[in-house]
Structures are given as structure tokens and as C-alpha cells.
Amino acid sequence: MFISSEDAPPVLKNFTLVMPAVAVGNVGQLAVDLIVSTLNMSRVGYIHTDCLIPMAGNNPYTTCKEDAEVLHTPAEVYTSAELKLAVLQIRAPIIQTKSKKFRQQLVSWIKASGFSRIVVLSSSHAYQRDDQQLQGTPLRYLVTPSLLKMSADALKELGWREMEQLPAFPELTDANAKPWLYIPGAGITKGLYTDSCKEDLPLAVLLLFCSEGDNIPDAFTLVNHLNDWLHLLDNQSQEPNSKWKIPASWNLLFGSGIPPALF
């Protein structure tokens, strides 16, 4: 599944892996863009799979003419050896009938790589929140039992709010009804979290309730939330969003503008 860009495959053991879920507003993917661009991370390989819609394009993190036309693919891996950080960026939708297969491939690669923890950045439909989810912060987290053993104190200190489990049938007042995890619009988030619980993987999900539209502010909110935990960037007195470097690919995030010939 993982194809190295170099002759010798990178050693990722004990690295932290950050990856997005393809979800509403593409918030996780935009947040990952900010991480890769700001930390100037190096591409070390890509994920070869038939589970993603095939695509190719120019370098989304180009800084000069020389590297602008380097070919990039739907799922690539970047690393920062200094921070012991790996990032998997997913740029294409998952083929609906191959969602389970893709999760299995991810879990297999994660186990083989020996990551110390995995963080999935995701989002969920704001309009489908339960009454209790309308109050307070739109940010939520989930953590597997394996990671909770290692990070319980850190998560408690952060004071984050865990994703609520909702009643399966809200209109029924059955005390024996078992609540369930409901994350609409979040793609493979719930499935990957469930798989990781079964496989005893140290995985956390950070998600944001949002709506489709201009989701750049949501991406900044999510990546700053992640930085509070992982400390990827030093906390400075400057405006929080200004410390993140916007990649070149965002110049065309909403298309190329209105042609003057229309007027």
C-alpha cells in the first residue's frame, strides 16, 4: 500500500501520525494543508490504492517554479524527523463501495509502521446536532482505550469535550436503550475509530461541527485545537492564525475568479 519515494523506506516507528477524514467542508484536509505547508514537511511516499478516485495534479505546496510541476497523487505521506511527525494527506474522495477496504488498508499500514499515536482530523454536519451538542464549543474528541491509557492526564488538563453518544431513538424514553455514536457527514471517521478500538490502536479523533461553504476559518480552528495538544508550533503572543503558512494551492480554492469578458 505504501510506496516510498526514496530507495530506502522511511522509518516511522514511534512517530505521531496526523491524517484527515474526507468529511463535510473538507476541514480536516485543509487543516493538514496548513501543517504540511507551515512545517515545510518532506514528501516520503504515497499510498497506492484502488479505493480512492484516481487523480493527479501539480505540487500543492510549491514555493518556487522549479518544484511547481512535480506530479502529486491522491494520498501522500509527509514527515518531519525533528518533530517525529508523519502526515497522511488524502486529496480525493473514497469510493463508497470500498470504504471498508480502505479502512482495513489504513489499519494494516498503521500497525506495520509502528506509530506511537494516530490523530484523525474530521468534521460533522452542524445542522444535525443533538440539543446537548448545540451548547458550548463546536469541537469534540474521541479517543480509543489504548491511547487513553497514555494521554488521560493531558486530555484532562486540556479540558476538551468528548463526543456525546446519542439515543438511537430520541422519541422513545426507554431506559434500556443503548446510546450510539452518531457522526453524520464524517466519512470513515466512525468506522476507523471503531476498527482502532478493536485492534487496540492508540487513535484520537478531533472533529468540528460545521457547514459547507468557506471552511478556511474552520480549518484554522481545528489546527489550533490540535496544536494545543501536540505543540507543533511554539505558542506566541501573535494572532494564532498568523503563525500558519497558507499553501499556494489555496489561491484557487474557490476557482479562478470572474472572467472580465462577462461584463
mmCIF file of C-alpha atoms in Angstrom:
data_model
loop_
_atom_site.group_PDB
_atom_site.id
_atom_site.type_symbol
_atom_site.label_atom_id
_atom_site.label_comp_id
_atom_site.label_asym_id
_atom_site.label_seq_id
_atom_site.Cartn_x
_atom_site.Cartn_y
_atom_site.Cartn_z
ATOM 1 C CA MET A 1 0.000 0.000 0.000
ATOM 2 C CA PHE A 2 2.736 2.482 0.965
ATOM 3 C CA ILE A 3 5.240 3.253 -1.791
ATOM 4 C CA SER A 4 8.401 5.047 -0.702
ATOM 5 C CA SER A 5 9.716 7.974 -2.754
ATOM 6 C CA GLU A 6 13.252 7.055 -1.775
ATOM 7 C CA ASP A 7 15.377 3.949 -2.218
ATOM 8 C CA ALA A 8 15.172 3.146 1.499
ATOM 9 C CA PRO A 9 11.690 3.295 3.089
ATOM 10 C CA PRO A 10 11.409 5.851 5.908
ATOM 11 C CA VAL A 11 11.441 4.597 9.481
ATOM 12 C CA LEU A 12 8.183 5.799 11.042
ATOM 13 C CA LYS A 13 8.274 3.823 14.275
ATOM 14 C CA ASN A 14 7.197 5.921 17.290
ATOM 15 C CA PHE A 15 6.137 8.819 15.049
ATOM 16 C CA THR A 16 2.813 10.588 15.568
ATOM 17 C CA LEU A 17 0.569 10.234 12.510
ATOM 18 C CA VAL A 18 -1.889 13.016 11.658
ATOM 19 C CA MET A 19 -4.418 12.376 8.894
ATOM 20 C CA PRO A 20 -7.733 13.814 7.722
ATOM 21 C CA ALA A 21 -11.050 12.149 7.132
ATOM 22 C CA VAL A 22 -12.713 13.210 3.889
ATOM 23 C CA ALA A 23 -15.715 14.851 5.524
ATOM 24 C CA VAL A 24 -18.109 17.802 5.332
ATOM 25 C CA GLY A 25 -16.357 21.037 4.343
ATOM 26 C CA ASN A 26 -13.012 19.227 3.844
ATOM 27 C CA VAL A 27 -11.959 20.780 7.156
ATOM 28 C CA GLY A 28 -9.515 18.003 8.084
ATOM 29 C CA GLN A 29 -7.798 18.173 4.702
ATOM 30 C CA LEU A 30 -7.462 21.958 4.894
ATOM 31 C CA ALA A 31 -6.006 21.679 8.402
ATOM 32 C CA VAL A 32 -3.464 19.115 7.180
ATOM 33 C CA ASP A 33 -2.530 21.501 4.335
ATOM 34 C CA LEU A 34 -1.639 24.120 6.948
ATOM 35 C CA ILE A 35 0.521 21.657 8.901
ATOM 36 C CA VAL A 36 2.479 20.416 5.868
ATOM 37 C CA SER A 37 2.986 23.922 4.468
ATOM 38 C CA THR A 38 3.965 25.583 7.757
ATOM 39 C CA LEU A 39 6.364 22.880 8.893
ATOM 40 C CA ASN A 40 7.828 22.544 5.381
ATOM 41 C CA MET A 41 7.442 18.777 5.631
ATOM 42 C CA SER A 42 9.150 16.427 3.177
ATOM 43 C CA ARG A 43 7.211 14.021 0.996
ATOM 44 C CA VAL A 44 8.496 10.494 1.684
ATOM 45 C CA GLY A 45 5.987 8.404 -0.252
ATOM 46 C CA TYR A 46 2.417 7.843 -1.275
ATOM 47 C CA ILE A 47 -0.435 5.431 -0.688
ATOM 48 C CA HIS A 48 -1.219 3.223 -3.687
ATOM 49 C CA THR A 49 -4.831 2.028 -3.528
ATOM 50 C CA ASP A 50 -7.836 1.464 -5.754
ATOM 51 C CA CYS A 51 -10.146 2.789 -3.017
ATOM 52 C CA LEU A 52 -9.687 6.466 -3.895
ATOM 53 C CA ILE A 53 -10.906 8.250 -7.009
ATOM 54 C CA PRO A 54 -7.761 8.492 -9.191
ATOM 55 C CA MET A 55 -6.358 11.960 -9.776
ATOM 56 C CA ALA A 56 -3.075 13.790 -10.261
ATOM 57 C CA GLY A 57 -2.018 17.409 -10.087
ATOM 58 C CA ASN A 58 0.758 19.933 -9.557
ATOM 59 C CA ASN A 59 2.568 20.438 -6.280
ATOM 60 C CA PRO A 60 0.045 21.992 -3.846
ATOM 61 C CA TYR A 61 2.861 23.243 -1.588
ATOM 62 C CA THR A 62 5.066 24.783 -4.252
ATOM 63 C CA THR A 63 7.408 27.582 -3.190
ATOM 64 C CA CYS A 64 9.261 28.135 -6.470
ATOM 65 C CA LYS A 65 8.945 27.500 -10.212
ATOM 66 C CA GLU A 66 11.286 24.505 -10.107
ATOM 67 C CA ASP A 67 9.004 22.312 -7.982
ATOM 68 C CA ALA A 68 5.641 23.646 -9.182
ATOM 69 C CA GLU A 69 5.126 20.977 -11.844
ATOM 70 C CA VAL A 70 6.117 17.968 -9.740
ATOM 71 C CA LEU A 71 3.335 15.401 -10.009
ATOM 72 C CA HIS A 72 1.290 14.686 -6.876
ATOM 73 C CA THR A 73 -1.252 11.940 -6.190
ATOM 74 C CA PRO A 74 -4.455 11.453 -4.102
ATOM 75 C CA ALA A 75 -2.807 10.194 -0.893
ATOM 76 C CA GLU A 76 0.705 11.172 0.132
ATOM 77 C CA VAL A 77 2.852 10.873 3.243
ATOM 78 C CA TYR A 78 4.970 13.729 4.595
ATOM 79 C CA THR A 79 7.322 13.712 7.570
ATOM 80 C CA SER A 80 9.204 15.973 9.940
ATOM 81 C CA ALA A 81 12.013 13.949 11.528
ATOM 82 C CA GLU A 82 12.709 16.679 14.068
ATOM 83 C CA LEU A 83 9.157 16.530 15.453
ATOM 84 C CA LYS A 84 8.785 12.769 14.874
ATOM 85 C CA LEU A 85 5.650 13.662 12.962
ATOM 86 C CA ALA A 86 4.127 11.984 9.905
ATOM 87 C CA VAL A 87 1.182 13.326 7.954
ATOM 88 C CA LEU A 88 -1.035 11.450 5.514
ATOM 89 C CA GLN A 89 -2.854 13.864 3.220
ATOM 90 C CA ILE A 90 -5.884 12.469 1.354
ATOM 91 C CA ARG A 91 -6.986 14.638 -1.572
ATOM 92 C CA ALA A 92 -9.639 12.500 -3.269
ATOM 93 C CA PRO A 93 -12.994 11.055 -2.188
ATOM 94 C CA ILE A 94 -13.146 7.427 -1.112
ATOM 95 C CA ILE A 95 -15.108 5.194 -3.464
ATOM 96 C CA GLN A 96 -18.258 4.440 -1.482
ATOM 97 C CA THR A 97 -18.247 0.681 -2.033
ATOM 98 C CA LYS A 98 -14.590 0.435 -0.966
ATOM 99 C CA SER A 99 -14.771 2.360 2.293
ATOM 100 C CA LYS A 100 -14.316 -0.724 4.473
ATOM 101 C CA LYS A 101 -11.426 -1.968 2.351
ATOM 102 C CA PHE A 102 -9.680 1.406 2.628
ATOM 103 C CA ARG A 103 -10.043 1.377 6.416
ATOM 104 C CA GLN A 104 -8.545 -2.113 6.522
ATOM 105 C CA GLN A 105 -5.608 -0.976 4.395
ATOM 106 C CA LEU A 106 -5.034 2.029 6.655
ATOM 107 C CA VAL A 107 -5.121 -0.076 9.818
ATOM 108 C CA SER A 108 -2.684 -2.572 8.263
ATOM 109 C CA TRP A 109 -0.243 0.206 7.286
ATOM 110 C CA ILE A 110 -0.547 1.902 10.679
ATOM 111 C CA LYS A 111 0.249 -1.336 12.505
ATOM 112 C CA ALA A 112 3.175 -2.129 10.195
ATOM 113 C CA SER A 113 4.630 1.376 10.609
ATOM 114 C CA GLY A 114 4.557 1.312 14.421
ATOM 115 C CA PHE A 115 3.152 4.812 15.011
ATOM 116 C CA SER A 116 3.030 5.844 18.660
ATOM 117 C CA ARG A 117 -0.352 7.556 18.161
ATOM 118 C CA ILE A 118 -2.731 8.468 15.363
ATOM 119 C CA VAL A 119 -4.804 11.645 15.199
ATOM 120 C CA VAL A 120 -7.707 11.879 12.732
ATOM 121 C CA LEU A 121 -8.922 15.385 11.889
ATOM 122 C CA SER A 122 -12.576 15.335 10.912
ATOM 123 C CA SER A 123 -15.846 17.276 10.768
ATOM 124 C CA SER A 124 -19.567 16.641 11.103
ATOM 125 C CA HIS A 125 -22.770 18.326 9.929
ATOM 126 C CA ALA A 126 -23.628 21.213 12.249
ATOM 127 C CA TYR A 127 -27.327 21.077 11.331
ATOM 128 C CA GLN A 128 -27.675 17.505 12.609
ATOM 129 C CA ARG A 129 -26.508 18.191 16.153
ATOM 130 C CA ASP A 130 -28.474 16.978 19.140
ATOM 131 C CA ASP A 131 -29.831 19.579 21.588
ATOM 132 C CA GLN A 132 -26.972 18.998 24.025
ATOM 133 C CA GLN A 133 -24.427 19.467 21.217
ATOM 134 C CA LEU A 134 -25.732 22.967 20.446
ATOM 135 C CA GLN A 135 -24.254 24.298 23.662
ATOM 136 C CA GLY A 136 -20.668 25.412 24.101
ATOM 137 C CA THR A 137 -17.765 24.701 21.775
ATOM 138 C CA PRO A 138 -18.306 23.061 18.346
ATOM 139 C CA LEU A 139 -15.149 20.987 18.894
ATOM 140 C CA ARG A 140 -15.271 17.376 20.075
ATOM 141 C CA TYR A 141 -12.873 14.486 20.532
ATOM 142 C CA LEU A 142 -12.867 10.702 20.658
ATOM 143 C CA VAL A 143 -10.075 8.524 21.968
ATOM 144 C CA THR A 144 -9.531 4.763 21.936
ATOM 145 C CA PRO A 145 -8.865 2.920 25.227
ATOM 146 C CA SER A 146 -5.269 2.284 24.110
ATOM 147 C CA LEU A 147 -4.474 5.986 23.731
ATOM 148 C CA LEU A 148 -6.476 6.961 26.810
ATOM 149 C CA LYS A 149 -4.033 4.967 28.946
ATOM 150 C CA MET A 150 -1.172 7.151 27.680
ATOM 151 C CA SER A 151 -2.875 10.532 27.358
ATOM 152 C CA ALA A 152 -5.577 10.669 30.034
ATOM 153 C CA ASP A 153 -3.800 13.364 32.085
ATOM 154 C CA ALA A 154 -3.035 15.531 29.057
ATOM 155 C CA LEU A 155 -6.621 15.367 27.806
ATOM 156 C CA LYS A 156 -7.968 16.166 31.264
ATOM 157 C CA GLU A 157 -5.678 19.194 31.513
ATOM 158 C CA LEU A 158 -6.852 20.461 28.107
ATOM 159 C CA GLY A 159 -10.460 20.324 29.264
ATOM 160 C CA TRP A 160 -11.748 19.128 25.899
ATOM 161 C CA ARG A 161 -15.296 17.933 25.389
ATOM 162 C CA GLU A 162 -15.811 14.313 24.381
ATOM 163 C CA MET A 163 -18.185 13.431 21.541
ATOM 164 C CA GLU A 164 -21.580 12.587 23.000
ATOM 165 C CA GLN A 165 -23.296 9.258 22.429
ATOM 166 C CA LEU A 166 -26.901 9.810 21.428
ATOM 167 C CA PRO A 167 -30.045 7.715 21.947
ATOM 168 C CA ALA A 168 -30.820 5.527 18.955
ATOM 169 C CA PHE A 169 -34.491 6.557 19.099
ATOM 170 C CA PRO A 170 -34.713 10.019 20.757
ATOM 171 C CA GLU A 171 -38.509 9.983 20.722
ATOM 172 C CA LEU A 172 -38.630 6.870 22.944
ATOM 173 C CA THR A 173 -37.934 7.093 26.668
ATOM 174 C CA ASP A 174 -36.600 3.578 27.108
ATOM 175 C CA ALA A 175 -34.084 3.426 29.924
ATOM 176 C CA ASN A 176 -32.637 0.206 28.470
ATOM 177 C CA ALA A 177 -31.995 1.692 25.016
ATOM 178 C CA LYS A 178 -28.260 1.715 24.336
ATOM 179 C CA PRO A 179 -26.845 5.075 23.112
ATOM 180 C CA TRP A 180 -24.712 5.063 19.991
ATOM 181 C CA LEU A 181 -22.076 7.157 18.291
ATOM 182 C CA TYR A 182 -23.595 9.272 15.523
ATOM 183 C CA ILE A 183 -21.256 11.419 13.365
ATOM 184 C CA PRO A 184 -23.133 12.430 10.190
ATOM 185 C CA GLY A 185 -21.042 13.733 7.300
ATOM 186 C CA ALA A 186 -17.769 12.474 8.774
ATOM 187 C CA GLY A 187 -16.867 9.854 6.163
ATOM 188 C CA ILE A 188 -14.789 6.973 7.544
ATOM 189 C CA THR A 189 -14.294 8.644 10.939
ATOM 190 C CA LYS A 190 -16.594 6.413 12.964
ATOM 191 C CA GLY A 191 -15.554 3.221 11.153
ATOM 192 C CA LEU A 192 -11.845 3.941 11.596
ATOM 193 C CA TYR A 193 -12.357 4.767 15.271
ATOM 194 C CA THR A 194 -14.304 1.532 15.805
ATOM 195 C CA ASP A 195 -11.676 -0.504 13.933
ATOM 196 C CA SER A 196 -8.923 1.075 16.033
ATOM 197 C CA CYS A 197 -10.730 0.173 19.255
ATOM 198 C CA LYS A 198 -10.948 -3.449 18.098
ATOM 199 C CA GLU A 199 -7.288 -3.507 17.012
ATOM 200 C CA ASP A 200 -6.093 -1.771 20.202
ATOM 201 C CA LEU A 201 -4.583 1.144 18.275
ATOM 202 C CA PRO A 202 -3.750 4.457 20.033
ATOM 203 C CA LEU A 203 -6.042 6.699 17.973
ATOM 204 C CA ALA A 204 -7.762 10.011 18.666
ATOM 205 C CA VAL A 205 -10.353 11.876 16.598
ATOM 206 C CA LEU A 206 -10.584 15.666 16.714
ATOM 207 C CA LEU A 207 -13.678 16.950 14.948
ATOM 208 C CA LEU A 208 -15.584 20.143 14.385
ATOM 209 C CA PHE A 209 -19.281 20.702 13.731
ATOM 210 C CA CYS A 210 -19.530 22.823 10.574
ATOM 211 C CA SER A 211 -21.461 23.562 7.385
ATOM 212 C CA GLU A 212 -20.391 23.575 3.740
ATOM 213 C CA GLY A 213 -19.056 26.874 2.430
ATOM 214 C CA ASP A 214 -15.889 28.822 3.146
ATOM 215 C CA ASN A 215 -14.329 26.410 5.634
ATOM 216 C CA ILE A 216 -10.945 28.095 5.921
ATOM 217 C CA PRO A 217 -11.809 29.574 9.375
ATOM 218 C CA ASP A 218 -12.895 26.077 10.475
ATOM 219 C CA ALA A 219 -9.527 24.672 9.364
ATOM 220 C CA PHE A 220 -7.682 27.265 11.455
ATOM 221 C CA THR A 221 -9.891 26.468 14.452
ATOM 222 C CA LEU A 222 -9.196 22.741 14.141
ATOM 223 C CA VAL A 223 -5.445 23.033 13.590
ATOM 224 C CA ASN A 224 -5.083 25.452 16.534
ATOM 225 C CA HIS A 225 -7.040 22.954 18.642
ATOM 226 C CA LEU A 226 -4.600 20.211 17.602
ATOM 227 C CA ASN A 227 -1.630 22.467 18.343
ATOM 228 C CA ASP A 228 -2.845 22.953 21.923
ATOM 229 C CA TRP A 229 -2.200 19.239 22.397
ATOM 230 C CA LEU A 230 0.759 18.357 20.163
ATOM 231 C CA HIS A 231 2.597 21.725 20.343
ATOM 232 C CA LEU A 232 3.653 21.603 16.708
ATOM 233 C CA LEU A 233 4.344 25.343 16.835
ATOM 234 C CA ASP A 234 5.506 27.392 19.780
ATOM 235 C CA ASN A 235 2.810 29.464 21.421
ATOM 236 C CA GLN A 236 3.455 33.083 20.598
ATOM 237 C CA SER A 237 1.772 36.337 21.505
ATOM 238 C CA GLN A 238 0.855 36.947 17.864
ATOM 239 C CA GLU A 239 -2.549 36.250 16.317
ATOM 240 C CA PRO A 240 -2.991 32.419 16.425
ATOM 241 C CA ASN A 241 -3.880 32.090 12.736
ATOM 242 C CA SER A 242 -0.936 34.170 11.516
ATOM 243 C CA LYS A 243 1.611 31.559 12.556
ATOM 244 C CA TRP A 244 0.254 29.091 9.993
ATOM 245 C CA LYS A 245 1.510 29.329 6.407
ATOM 246 C CA ILE A 246 -1.217 29.196 3.754
ATOM 247 C CA PRO A 247 -0.185 26.893 0.870
ATOM 248 C CA ALA A 248 -0.060 28.089 -2.734
ATOM 249 C CA SER A 249 -2.890 25.733 -3.729
ATOM 250 C CA TRP A 250 -5.363 27.782 -1.667
ATOM 251 C CA ASN A 251 -5.116 30.606 -4.208
ATOM 252 C CA LEU A 252 -7.569 28.651 -6.377
ATOM 253 C CA LEU A 253 -9.638 27.161 -3.580
ATOM 254 C CA PHE A 254 -12.818 28.788 -4.932
ATOM 255 C CA GLY A 255 -11.894 28.807 -8.623
ATOM 256 C CA SER A 256 -10.092 31.363 -10.723
ATOM 257 C CA GLY A 257 -12.337 34.386 -10.309
ATOM 258 C CA ILE A 258 -14.880 36.011 -12.603
ATOM 259 C CA PRO A 259 -13.735 36.484 -16.221
ATOM 260 C CA PRO A 260 -13.769 40.225 -17.105
ATOM 261 C CA ALA A 261 -15.283 39.350 -20.507
ATOM 262 C CA LEU A 262 -18.631 38.750 -18.769
ATOM 263 C CA PHE A 263 -19.076 42.477 -18.142
#
